[in-house]
PDB file of C-alpha atoms in Angstrom:
ATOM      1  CA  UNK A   1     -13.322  45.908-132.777  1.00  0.00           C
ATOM      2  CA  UNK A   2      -9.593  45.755-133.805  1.00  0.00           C
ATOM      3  CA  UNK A   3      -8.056  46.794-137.306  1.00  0.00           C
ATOM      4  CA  UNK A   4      -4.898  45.854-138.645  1.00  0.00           C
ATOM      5  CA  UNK A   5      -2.312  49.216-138.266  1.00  0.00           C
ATOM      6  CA  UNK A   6      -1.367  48.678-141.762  1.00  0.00           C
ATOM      7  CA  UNK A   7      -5.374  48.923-142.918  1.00  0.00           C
ATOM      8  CA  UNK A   8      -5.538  52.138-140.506  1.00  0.00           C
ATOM      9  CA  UNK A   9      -2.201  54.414-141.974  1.00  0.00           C
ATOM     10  CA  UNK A  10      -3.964  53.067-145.179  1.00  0.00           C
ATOM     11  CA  UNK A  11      -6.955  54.569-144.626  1.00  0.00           C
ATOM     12  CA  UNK A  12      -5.566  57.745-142.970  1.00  0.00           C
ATOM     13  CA  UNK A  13      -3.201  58.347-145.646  1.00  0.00           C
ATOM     14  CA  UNK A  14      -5.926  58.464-148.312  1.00  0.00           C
ATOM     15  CA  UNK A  15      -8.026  60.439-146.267  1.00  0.00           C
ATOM     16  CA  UNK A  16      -5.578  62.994-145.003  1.00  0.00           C
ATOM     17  CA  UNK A  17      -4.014  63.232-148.971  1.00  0.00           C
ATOM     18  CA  UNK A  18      -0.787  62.014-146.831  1.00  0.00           C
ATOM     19  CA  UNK A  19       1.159  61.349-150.422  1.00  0.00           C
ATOM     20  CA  UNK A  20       0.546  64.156-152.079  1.00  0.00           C
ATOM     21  CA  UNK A  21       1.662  66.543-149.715  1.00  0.00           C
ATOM     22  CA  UNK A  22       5.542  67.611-149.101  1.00  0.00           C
ATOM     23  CA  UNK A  23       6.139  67.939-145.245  1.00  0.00           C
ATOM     24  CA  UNK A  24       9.123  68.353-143.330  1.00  0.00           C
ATOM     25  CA  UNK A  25       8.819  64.753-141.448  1.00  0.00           C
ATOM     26  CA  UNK A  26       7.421  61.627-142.434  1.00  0.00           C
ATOM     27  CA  UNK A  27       3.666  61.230-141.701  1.00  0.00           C
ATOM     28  CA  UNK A  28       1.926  57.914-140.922  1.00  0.00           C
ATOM     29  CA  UNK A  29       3.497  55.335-138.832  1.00  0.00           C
ATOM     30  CA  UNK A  30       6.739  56.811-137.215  1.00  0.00           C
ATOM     31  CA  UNK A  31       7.411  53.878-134.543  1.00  0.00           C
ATOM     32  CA  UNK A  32       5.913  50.090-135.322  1.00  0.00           C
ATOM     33  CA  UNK A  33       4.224  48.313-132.420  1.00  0.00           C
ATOM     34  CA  UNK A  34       1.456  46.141-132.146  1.00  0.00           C
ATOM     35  CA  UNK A  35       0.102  44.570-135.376  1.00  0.00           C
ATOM     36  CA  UNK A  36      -3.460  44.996-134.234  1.00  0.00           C
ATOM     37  CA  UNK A  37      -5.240  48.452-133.011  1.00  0.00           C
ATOM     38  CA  UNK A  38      -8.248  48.914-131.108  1.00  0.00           C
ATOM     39  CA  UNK A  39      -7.596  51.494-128.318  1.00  0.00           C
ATOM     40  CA  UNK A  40      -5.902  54.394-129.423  1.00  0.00           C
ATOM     41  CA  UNK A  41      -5.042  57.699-127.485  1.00  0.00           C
ATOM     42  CA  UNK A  42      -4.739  61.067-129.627  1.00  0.00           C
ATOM     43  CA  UNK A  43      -3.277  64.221-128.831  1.00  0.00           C
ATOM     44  CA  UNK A  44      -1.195  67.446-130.117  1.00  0.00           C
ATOM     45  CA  UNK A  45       2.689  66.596-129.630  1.00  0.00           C
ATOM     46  CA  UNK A  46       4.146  63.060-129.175  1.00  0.00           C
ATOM     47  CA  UNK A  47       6.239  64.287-125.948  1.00  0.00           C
ATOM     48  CA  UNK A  48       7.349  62.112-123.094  1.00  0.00           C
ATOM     49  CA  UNK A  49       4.138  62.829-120.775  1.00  0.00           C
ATOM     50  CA  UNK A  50       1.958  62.115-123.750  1.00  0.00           C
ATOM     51  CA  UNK A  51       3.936  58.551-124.198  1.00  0.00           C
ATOM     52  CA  UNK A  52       3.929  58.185-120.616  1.00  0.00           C
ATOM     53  CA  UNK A  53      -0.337  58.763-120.476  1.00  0.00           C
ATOM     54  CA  UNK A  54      -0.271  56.353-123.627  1.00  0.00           C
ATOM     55  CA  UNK A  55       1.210  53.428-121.477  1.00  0.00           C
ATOM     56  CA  UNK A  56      -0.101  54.201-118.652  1.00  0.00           C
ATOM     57  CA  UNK A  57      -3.697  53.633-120.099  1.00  0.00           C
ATOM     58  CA  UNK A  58      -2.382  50.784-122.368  1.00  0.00           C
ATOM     59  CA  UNK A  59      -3.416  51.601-125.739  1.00  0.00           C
ATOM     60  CA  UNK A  60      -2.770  49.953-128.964  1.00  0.00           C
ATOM     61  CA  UNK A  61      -1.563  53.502-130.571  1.00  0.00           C
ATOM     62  CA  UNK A  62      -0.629  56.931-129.771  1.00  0.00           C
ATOM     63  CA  UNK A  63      -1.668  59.104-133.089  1.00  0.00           C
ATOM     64  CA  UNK A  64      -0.410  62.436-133.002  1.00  0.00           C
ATOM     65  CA  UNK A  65       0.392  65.898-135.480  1.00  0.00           C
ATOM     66  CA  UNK A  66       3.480  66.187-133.812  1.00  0.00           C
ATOM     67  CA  UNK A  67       5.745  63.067-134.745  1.00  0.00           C
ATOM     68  CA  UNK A  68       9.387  62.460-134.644  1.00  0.00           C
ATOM     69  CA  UNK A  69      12.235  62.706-137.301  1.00  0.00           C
ATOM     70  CA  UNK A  70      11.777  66.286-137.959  1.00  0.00           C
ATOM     71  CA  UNK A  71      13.944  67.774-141.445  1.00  0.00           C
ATOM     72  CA  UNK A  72      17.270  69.030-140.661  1.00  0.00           C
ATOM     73  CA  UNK A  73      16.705  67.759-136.585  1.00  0.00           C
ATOM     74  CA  UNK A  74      19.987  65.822-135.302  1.00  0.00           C
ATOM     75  CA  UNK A  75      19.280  61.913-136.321  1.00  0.00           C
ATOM     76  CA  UNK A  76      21.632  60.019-133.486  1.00  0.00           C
ATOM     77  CA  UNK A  77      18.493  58.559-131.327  1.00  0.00           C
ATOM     78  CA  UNK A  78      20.173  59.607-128.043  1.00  0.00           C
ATOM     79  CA  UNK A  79      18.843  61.599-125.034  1.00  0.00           C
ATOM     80  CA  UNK A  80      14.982  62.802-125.374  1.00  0.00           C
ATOM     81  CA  UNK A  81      14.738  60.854-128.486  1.00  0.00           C
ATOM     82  CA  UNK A  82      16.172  57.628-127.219  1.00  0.00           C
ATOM     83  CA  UNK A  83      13.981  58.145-123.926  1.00  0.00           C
ATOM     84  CA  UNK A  84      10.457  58.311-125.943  1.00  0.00           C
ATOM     85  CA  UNK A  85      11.151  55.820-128.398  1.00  0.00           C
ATOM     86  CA  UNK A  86      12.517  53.350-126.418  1.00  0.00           C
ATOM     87  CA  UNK A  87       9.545  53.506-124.110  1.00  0.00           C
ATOM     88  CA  UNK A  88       7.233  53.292-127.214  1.00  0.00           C
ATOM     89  CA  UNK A  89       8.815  50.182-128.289  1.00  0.00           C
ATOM     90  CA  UNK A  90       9.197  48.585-125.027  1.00  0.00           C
ATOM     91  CA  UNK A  91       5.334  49.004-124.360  1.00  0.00           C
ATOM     92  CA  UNK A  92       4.583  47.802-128.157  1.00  0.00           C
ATOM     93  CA  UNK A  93       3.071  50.914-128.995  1.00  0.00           C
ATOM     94  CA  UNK A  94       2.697  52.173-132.635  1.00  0.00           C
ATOM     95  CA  UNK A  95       3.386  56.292-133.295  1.00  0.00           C
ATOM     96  CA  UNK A  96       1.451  57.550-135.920  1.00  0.00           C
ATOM     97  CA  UNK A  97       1.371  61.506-137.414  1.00  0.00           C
ATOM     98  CA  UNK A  98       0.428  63.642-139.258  1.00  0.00           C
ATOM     99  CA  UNK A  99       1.481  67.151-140.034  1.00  0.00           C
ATOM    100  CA  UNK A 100       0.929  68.943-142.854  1.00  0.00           C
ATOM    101  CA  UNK A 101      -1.599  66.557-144.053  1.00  0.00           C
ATOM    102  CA  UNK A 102      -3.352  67.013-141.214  1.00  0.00           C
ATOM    103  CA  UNK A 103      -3.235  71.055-140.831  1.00  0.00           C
ATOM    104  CA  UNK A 104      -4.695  70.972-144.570  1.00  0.00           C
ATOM    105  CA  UNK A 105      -7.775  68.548-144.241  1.00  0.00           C
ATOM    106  CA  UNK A 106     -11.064  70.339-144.943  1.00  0.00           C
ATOM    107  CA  UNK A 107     -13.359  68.851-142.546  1.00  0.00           C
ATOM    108  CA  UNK A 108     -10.989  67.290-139.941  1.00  0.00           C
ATOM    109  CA  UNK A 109      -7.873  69.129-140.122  1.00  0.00           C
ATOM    110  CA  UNK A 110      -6.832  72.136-137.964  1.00  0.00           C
ATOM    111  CA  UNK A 111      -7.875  75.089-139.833  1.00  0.00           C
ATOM    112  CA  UNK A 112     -10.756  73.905-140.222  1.00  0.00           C
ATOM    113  CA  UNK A 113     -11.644  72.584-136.946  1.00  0.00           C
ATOM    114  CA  UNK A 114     -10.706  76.199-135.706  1.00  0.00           C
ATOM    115  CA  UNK A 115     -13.064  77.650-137.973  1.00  0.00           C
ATOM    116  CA  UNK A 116     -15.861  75.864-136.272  1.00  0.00           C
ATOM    117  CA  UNK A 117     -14.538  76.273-133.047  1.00  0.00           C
ATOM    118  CA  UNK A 118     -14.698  79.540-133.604  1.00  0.00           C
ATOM    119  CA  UNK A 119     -18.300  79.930-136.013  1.00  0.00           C
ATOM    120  CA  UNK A 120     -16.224  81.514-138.687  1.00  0.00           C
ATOM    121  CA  UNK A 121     -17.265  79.956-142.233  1.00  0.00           C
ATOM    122  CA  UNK A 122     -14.692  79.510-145.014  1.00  0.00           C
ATOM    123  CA  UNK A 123     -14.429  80.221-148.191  1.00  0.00           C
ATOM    124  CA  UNK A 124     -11.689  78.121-148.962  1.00  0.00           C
ATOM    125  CA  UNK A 125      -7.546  78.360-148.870  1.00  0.00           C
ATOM    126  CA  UNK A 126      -5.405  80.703-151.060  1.00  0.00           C
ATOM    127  CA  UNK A 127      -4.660  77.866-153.156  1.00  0.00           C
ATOM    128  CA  UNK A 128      -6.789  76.030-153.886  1.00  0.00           C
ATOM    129  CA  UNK A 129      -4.803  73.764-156.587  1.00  0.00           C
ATOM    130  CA  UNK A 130      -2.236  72.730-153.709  1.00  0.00           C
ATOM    131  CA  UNK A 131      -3.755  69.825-151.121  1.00  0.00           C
ATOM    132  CA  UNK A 132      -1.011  71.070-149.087  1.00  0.00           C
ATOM    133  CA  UNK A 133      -2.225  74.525-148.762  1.00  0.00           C
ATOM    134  CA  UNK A 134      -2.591  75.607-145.171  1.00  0.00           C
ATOM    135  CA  UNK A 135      -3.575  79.337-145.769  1.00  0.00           C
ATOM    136  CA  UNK A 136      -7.484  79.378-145.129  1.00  0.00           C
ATOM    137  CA  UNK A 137      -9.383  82.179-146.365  1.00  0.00           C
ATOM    138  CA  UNK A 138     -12.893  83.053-144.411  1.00  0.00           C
ATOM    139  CA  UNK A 139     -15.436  85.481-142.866  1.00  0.00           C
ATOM    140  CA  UNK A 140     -16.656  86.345-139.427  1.00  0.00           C
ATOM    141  CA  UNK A 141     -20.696  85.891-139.325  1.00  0.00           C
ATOM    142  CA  UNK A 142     -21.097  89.383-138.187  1.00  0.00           C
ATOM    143  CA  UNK A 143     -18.566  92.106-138.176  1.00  0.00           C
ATOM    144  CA  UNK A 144     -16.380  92.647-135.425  1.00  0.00           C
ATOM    145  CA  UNK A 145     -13.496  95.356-134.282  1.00  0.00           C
ATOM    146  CA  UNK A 146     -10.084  93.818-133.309  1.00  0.00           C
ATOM    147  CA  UNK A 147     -11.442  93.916-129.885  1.00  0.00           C
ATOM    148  CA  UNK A 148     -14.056  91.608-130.070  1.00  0.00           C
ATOM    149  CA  UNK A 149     -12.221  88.977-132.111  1.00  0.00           C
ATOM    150  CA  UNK A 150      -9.282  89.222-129.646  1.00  0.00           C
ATOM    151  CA  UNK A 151     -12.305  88.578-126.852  1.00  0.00           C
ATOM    152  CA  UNK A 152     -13.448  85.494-128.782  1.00  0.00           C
ATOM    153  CA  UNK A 153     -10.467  83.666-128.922  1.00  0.00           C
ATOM    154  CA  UNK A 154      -9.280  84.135-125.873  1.00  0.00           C
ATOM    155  CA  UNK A 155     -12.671  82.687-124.783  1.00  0.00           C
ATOM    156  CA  UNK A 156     -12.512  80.060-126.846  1.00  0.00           C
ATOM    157  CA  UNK A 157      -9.485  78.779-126.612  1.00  0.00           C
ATOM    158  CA  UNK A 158      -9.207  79.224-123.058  1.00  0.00           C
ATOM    159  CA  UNK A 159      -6.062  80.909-122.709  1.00  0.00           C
ATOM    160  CA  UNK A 160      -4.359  84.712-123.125  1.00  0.00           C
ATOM    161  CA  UNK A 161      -3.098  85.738-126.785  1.00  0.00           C
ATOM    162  CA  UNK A 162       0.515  85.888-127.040  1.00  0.00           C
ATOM    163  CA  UNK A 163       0.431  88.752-129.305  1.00  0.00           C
ATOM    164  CA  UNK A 164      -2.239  91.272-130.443  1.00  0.00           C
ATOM    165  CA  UNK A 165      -1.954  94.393-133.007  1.00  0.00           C
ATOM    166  CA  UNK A 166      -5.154  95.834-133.338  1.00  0.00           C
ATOM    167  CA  UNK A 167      -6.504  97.619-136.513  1.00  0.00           C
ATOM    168  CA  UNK A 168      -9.330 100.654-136.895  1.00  0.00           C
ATOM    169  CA  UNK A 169     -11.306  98.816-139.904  1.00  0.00           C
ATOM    170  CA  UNK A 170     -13.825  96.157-138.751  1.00  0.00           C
ATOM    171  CA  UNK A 171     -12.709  93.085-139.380  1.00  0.00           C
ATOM    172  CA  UNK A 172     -14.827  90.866-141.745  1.00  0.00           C
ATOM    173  CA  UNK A 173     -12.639  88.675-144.185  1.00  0.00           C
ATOM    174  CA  UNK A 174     -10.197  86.549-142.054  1.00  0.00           C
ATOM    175  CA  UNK A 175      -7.069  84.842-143.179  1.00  0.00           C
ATOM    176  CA  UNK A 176      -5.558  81.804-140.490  1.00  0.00           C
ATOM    177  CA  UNK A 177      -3.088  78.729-140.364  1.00  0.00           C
ATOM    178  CA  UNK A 178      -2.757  77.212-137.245  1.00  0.00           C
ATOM    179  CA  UNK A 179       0.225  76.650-135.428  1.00  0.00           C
ATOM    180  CA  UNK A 180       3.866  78.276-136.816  1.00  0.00           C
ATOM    181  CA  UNK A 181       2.025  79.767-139.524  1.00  0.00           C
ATOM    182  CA  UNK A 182       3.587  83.460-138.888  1.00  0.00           C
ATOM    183  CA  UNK A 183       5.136  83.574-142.490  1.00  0.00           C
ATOM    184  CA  UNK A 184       2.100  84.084-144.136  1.00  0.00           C
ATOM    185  CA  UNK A 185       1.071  87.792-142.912  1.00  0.00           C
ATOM    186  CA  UNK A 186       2.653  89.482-146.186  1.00  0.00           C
ATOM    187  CA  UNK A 187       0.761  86.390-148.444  1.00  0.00           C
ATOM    188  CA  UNK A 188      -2.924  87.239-145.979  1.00  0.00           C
ATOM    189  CA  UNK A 189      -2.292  90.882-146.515  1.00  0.00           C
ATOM    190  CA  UNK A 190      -2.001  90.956-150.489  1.00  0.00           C
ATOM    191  CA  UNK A 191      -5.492  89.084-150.563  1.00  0.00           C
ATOM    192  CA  UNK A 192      -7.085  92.356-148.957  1.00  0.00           C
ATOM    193  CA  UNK A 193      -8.075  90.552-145.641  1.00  0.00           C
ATOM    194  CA  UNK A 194      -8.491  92.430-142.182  1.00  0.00           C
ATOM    195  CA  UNK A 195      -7.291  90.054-139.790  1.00  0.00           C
ATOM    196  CA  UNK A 196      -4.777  87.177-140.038  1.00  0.00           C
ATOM    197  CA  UNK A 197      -4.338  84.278-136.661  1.00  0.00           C
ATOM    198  CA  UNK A 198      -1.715  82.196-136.271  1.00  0.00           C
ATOM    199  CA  UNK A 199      -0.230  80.428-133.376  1.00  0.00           C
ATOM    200  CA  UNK A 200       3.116  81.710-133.373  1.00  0.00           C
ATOM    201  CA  UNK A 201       4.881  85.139-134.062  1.00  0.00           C
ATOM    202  CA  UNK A 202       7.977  86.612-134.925  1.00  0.00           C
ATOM    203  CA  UNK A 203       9.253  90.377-134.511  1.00  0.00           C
ATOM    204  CA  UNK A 204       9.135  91.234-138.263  1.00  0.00           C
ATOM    205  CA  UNK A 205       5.185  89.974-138.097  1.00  0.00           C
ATOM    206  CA  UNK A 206       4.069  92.685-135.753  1.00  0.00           C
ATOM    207  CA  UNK A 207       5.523  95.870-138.053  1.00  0.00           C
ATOM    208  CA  UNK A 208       3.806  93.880-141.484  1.00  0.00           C
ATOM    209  CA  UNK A 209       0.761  93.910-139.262  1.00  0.00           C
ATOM    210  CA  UNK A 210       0.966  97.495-138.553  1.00  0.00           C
ATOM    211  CA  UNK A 211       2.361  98.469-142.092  1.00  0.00           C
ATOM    212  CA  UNK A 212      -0.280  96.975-143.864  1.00  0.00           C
ATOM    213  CA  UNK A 213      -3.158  97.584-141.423  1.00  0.00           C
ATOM    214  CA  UNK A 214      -4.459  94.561-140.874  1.00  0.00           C
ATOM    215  CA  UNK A 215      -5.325  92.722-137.020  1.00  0.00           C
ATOM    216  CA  UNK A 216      -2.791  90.282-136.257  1.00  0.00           C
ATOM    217  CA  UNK A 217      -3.397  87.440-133.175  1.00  0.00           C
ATOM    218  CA  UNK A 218      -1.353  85.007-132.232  1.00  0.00           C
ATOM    219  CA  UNK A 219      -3.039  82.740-130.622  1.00  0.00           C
ATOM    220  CA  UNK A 220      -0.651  79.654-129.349  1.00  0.00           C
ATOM    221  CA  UNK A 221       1.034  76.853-131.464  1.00  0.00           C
ATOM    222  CA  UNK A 222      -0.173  74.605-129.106  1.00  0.00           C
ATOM    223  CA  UNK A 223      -3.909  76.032-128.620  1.00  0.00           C
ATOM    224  CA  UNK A 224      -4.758  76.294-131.935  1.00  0.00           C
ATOM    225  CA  UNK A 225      -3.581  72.855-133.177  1.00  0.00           C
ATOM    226  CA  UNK A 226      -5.467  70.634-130.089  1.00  0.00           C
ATOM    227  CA  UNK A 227      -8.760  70.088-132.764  1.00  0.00           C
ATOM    228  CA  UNK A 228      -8.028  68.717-135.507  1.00  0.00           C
ATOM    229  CA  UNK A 229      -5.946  65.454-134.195  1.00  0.00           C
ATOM    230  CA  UNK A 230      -9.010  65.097-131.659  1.00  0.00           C
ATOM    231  CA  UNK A 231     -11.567  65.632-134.406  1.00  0.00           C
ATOM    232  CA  UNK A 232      -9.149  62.826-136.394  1.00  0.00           C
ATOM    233  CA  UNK A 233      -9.273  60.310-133.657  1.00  0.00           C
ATOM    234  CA  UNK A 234     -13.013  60.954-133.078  1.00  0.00           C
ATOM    235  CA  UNK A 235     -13.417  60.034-137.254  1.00  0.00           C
ATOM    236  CA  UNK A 236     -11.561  56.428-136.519  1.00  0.00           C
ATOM    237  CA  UNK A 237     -13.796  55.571-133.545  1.00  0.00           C
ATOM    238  CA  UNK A 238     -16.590  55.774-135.347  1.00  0.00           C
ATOM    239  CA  UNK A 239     -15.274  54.462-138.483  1.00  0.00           C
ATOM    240  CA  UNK A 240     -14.010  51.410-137.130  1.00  0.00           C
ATOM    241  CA  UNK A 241     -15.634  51.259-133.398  1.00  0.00           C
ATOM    242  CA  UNK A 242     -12.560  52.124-132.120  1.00  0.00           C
ATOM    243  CA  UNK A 243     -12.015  53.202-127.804  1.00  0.00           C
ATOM    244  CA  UNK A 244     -10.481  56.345-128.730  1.00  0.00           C
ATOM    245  CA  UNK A 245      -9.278  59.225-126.245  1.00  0.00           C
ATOM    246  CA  UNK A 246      -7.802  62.491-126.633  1.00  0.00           C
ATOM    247  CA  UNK A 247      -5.042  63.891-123.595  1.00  0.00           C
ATOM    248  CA  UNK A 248      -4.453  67.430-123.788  1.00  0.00           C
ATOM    249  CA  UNK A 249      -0.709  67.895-122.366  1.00  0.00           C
ATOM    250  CA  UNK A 250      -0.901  71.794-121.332  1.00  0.00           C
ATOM    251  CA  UNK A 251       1.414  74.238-123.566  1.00  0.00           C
ATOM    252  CA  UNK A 252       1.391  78.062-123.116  1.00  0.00           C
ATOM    253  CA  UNK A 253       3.413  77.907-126.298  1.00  0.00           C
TER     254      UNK A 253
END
């Protein structure tokens, strides 16, 4: 079956809220190709191997969380930028993402396909008034000390942590955003949980870990943000009977 890309960022920005949420980039269709969609390759960051896989398996549309025209990025389409896009265009290929929109879905979006990833269940974000809110609040099923969690998601996601400050409590109510979600230890802390995962983390985040004794994992930008854009594409193909793959581009990031 084939749909027209117009019907799909339609559809995808009703389901994903895409309007109502501010982002720093424009989500939906980024680069027009093709008028008609019915293979479709998903996966985390629109680089130049993931445009590269795209043509080389000759899909209809590359949808991805990690677009192009970024706020505040340099807007001459020269160099890397010129590179991708021209290669999109060339092979007719439309670019479709979704950021923020996608982080913050409840079923499909990144947080949430972490929690399930990882059997934690949620209780729901720290605001809940804001579709755009990407702090999730949750629980572990059973207790666990910093150790244990640290254990899980390395197992889980398959790769090392890139940072890890343990605490003495157990660890019980979680707080998480996937990806550069750092910034929101201080926010995690003053809602009394004992463990807060991220993907990314800067050197003020370690001493409000320690400060305010609470766990603190980062986890990867890149590892922690691979489920939701597969768990988006796997949506479509059953939607609309879509051929729909997901390419995993390795990043220790």
């Amino acid at each position: 079956m084939t749909i027209e890309v117009s019907q799909l960022t339609d559809y995808l920005d009703e389901l994903l809220k895409a309007r109502q949420i501010k982002d720093f980039c424009p989500n939906g269709l980024q680069v027009a190709g093709k008028s008609n969609v019915k293979r479709i390759m998903t996966g985390v960051t629109a680089s130049q191997a993931l445009v590269d896989q795209a043509i080389a398996t000759g899909v209809d549309a590359l949808l991805v969380h990690h677009g192009y025209f970024w706020k505040n990025e340099p807007q001459p389409i020269v160099g890397m930028k010129k590179r991708r896009i021209k290669a999109l265009l060339e092979a007719d290929i439309n670019l479709i993402a979704y950021h923020l929109p996608l982080d913050a879905h409840s079923s499909l979006g990144n947080n949430a396909q972490l929690a399930k990833l990882m059997n934690w269940s949620i209780d729901g974000t720290a605001n809940p008034s804001d579709p755009g809110s990407v702090l999730m609040l949750g629980r572990v099923q059973q207790s666990h000390t910093s150790e244990q969690l640290a254990n899980a998601l390395v197992e889980k996601l398959n790769r090392p942590l890139t940072c890890y400050v343990p605490c003495q409590k157990p660890i019980s109510r979680l707080a998480w955003c996937t990806g550069g979600g750092q910034g929101f230890i201080d926010e995690a802390a003053a809602l009394g949980v004992d463990a807060f995962i991220t993907g990314e983390v800067s050197e003020q985040t370690v001493h409000s870990a320690r400060e305010q004794g609470i766990a603190f994992f980062a986890a990867g930008h890149h590892a922690t943000e691979r489920y939701g854009v597969k768990a988006l594409g796997e949506h479509l193909g059953q939607q609309f009977n879509l051929d729909v793959s997901f390419v995993d581009i390795d990043n220790p990031a």
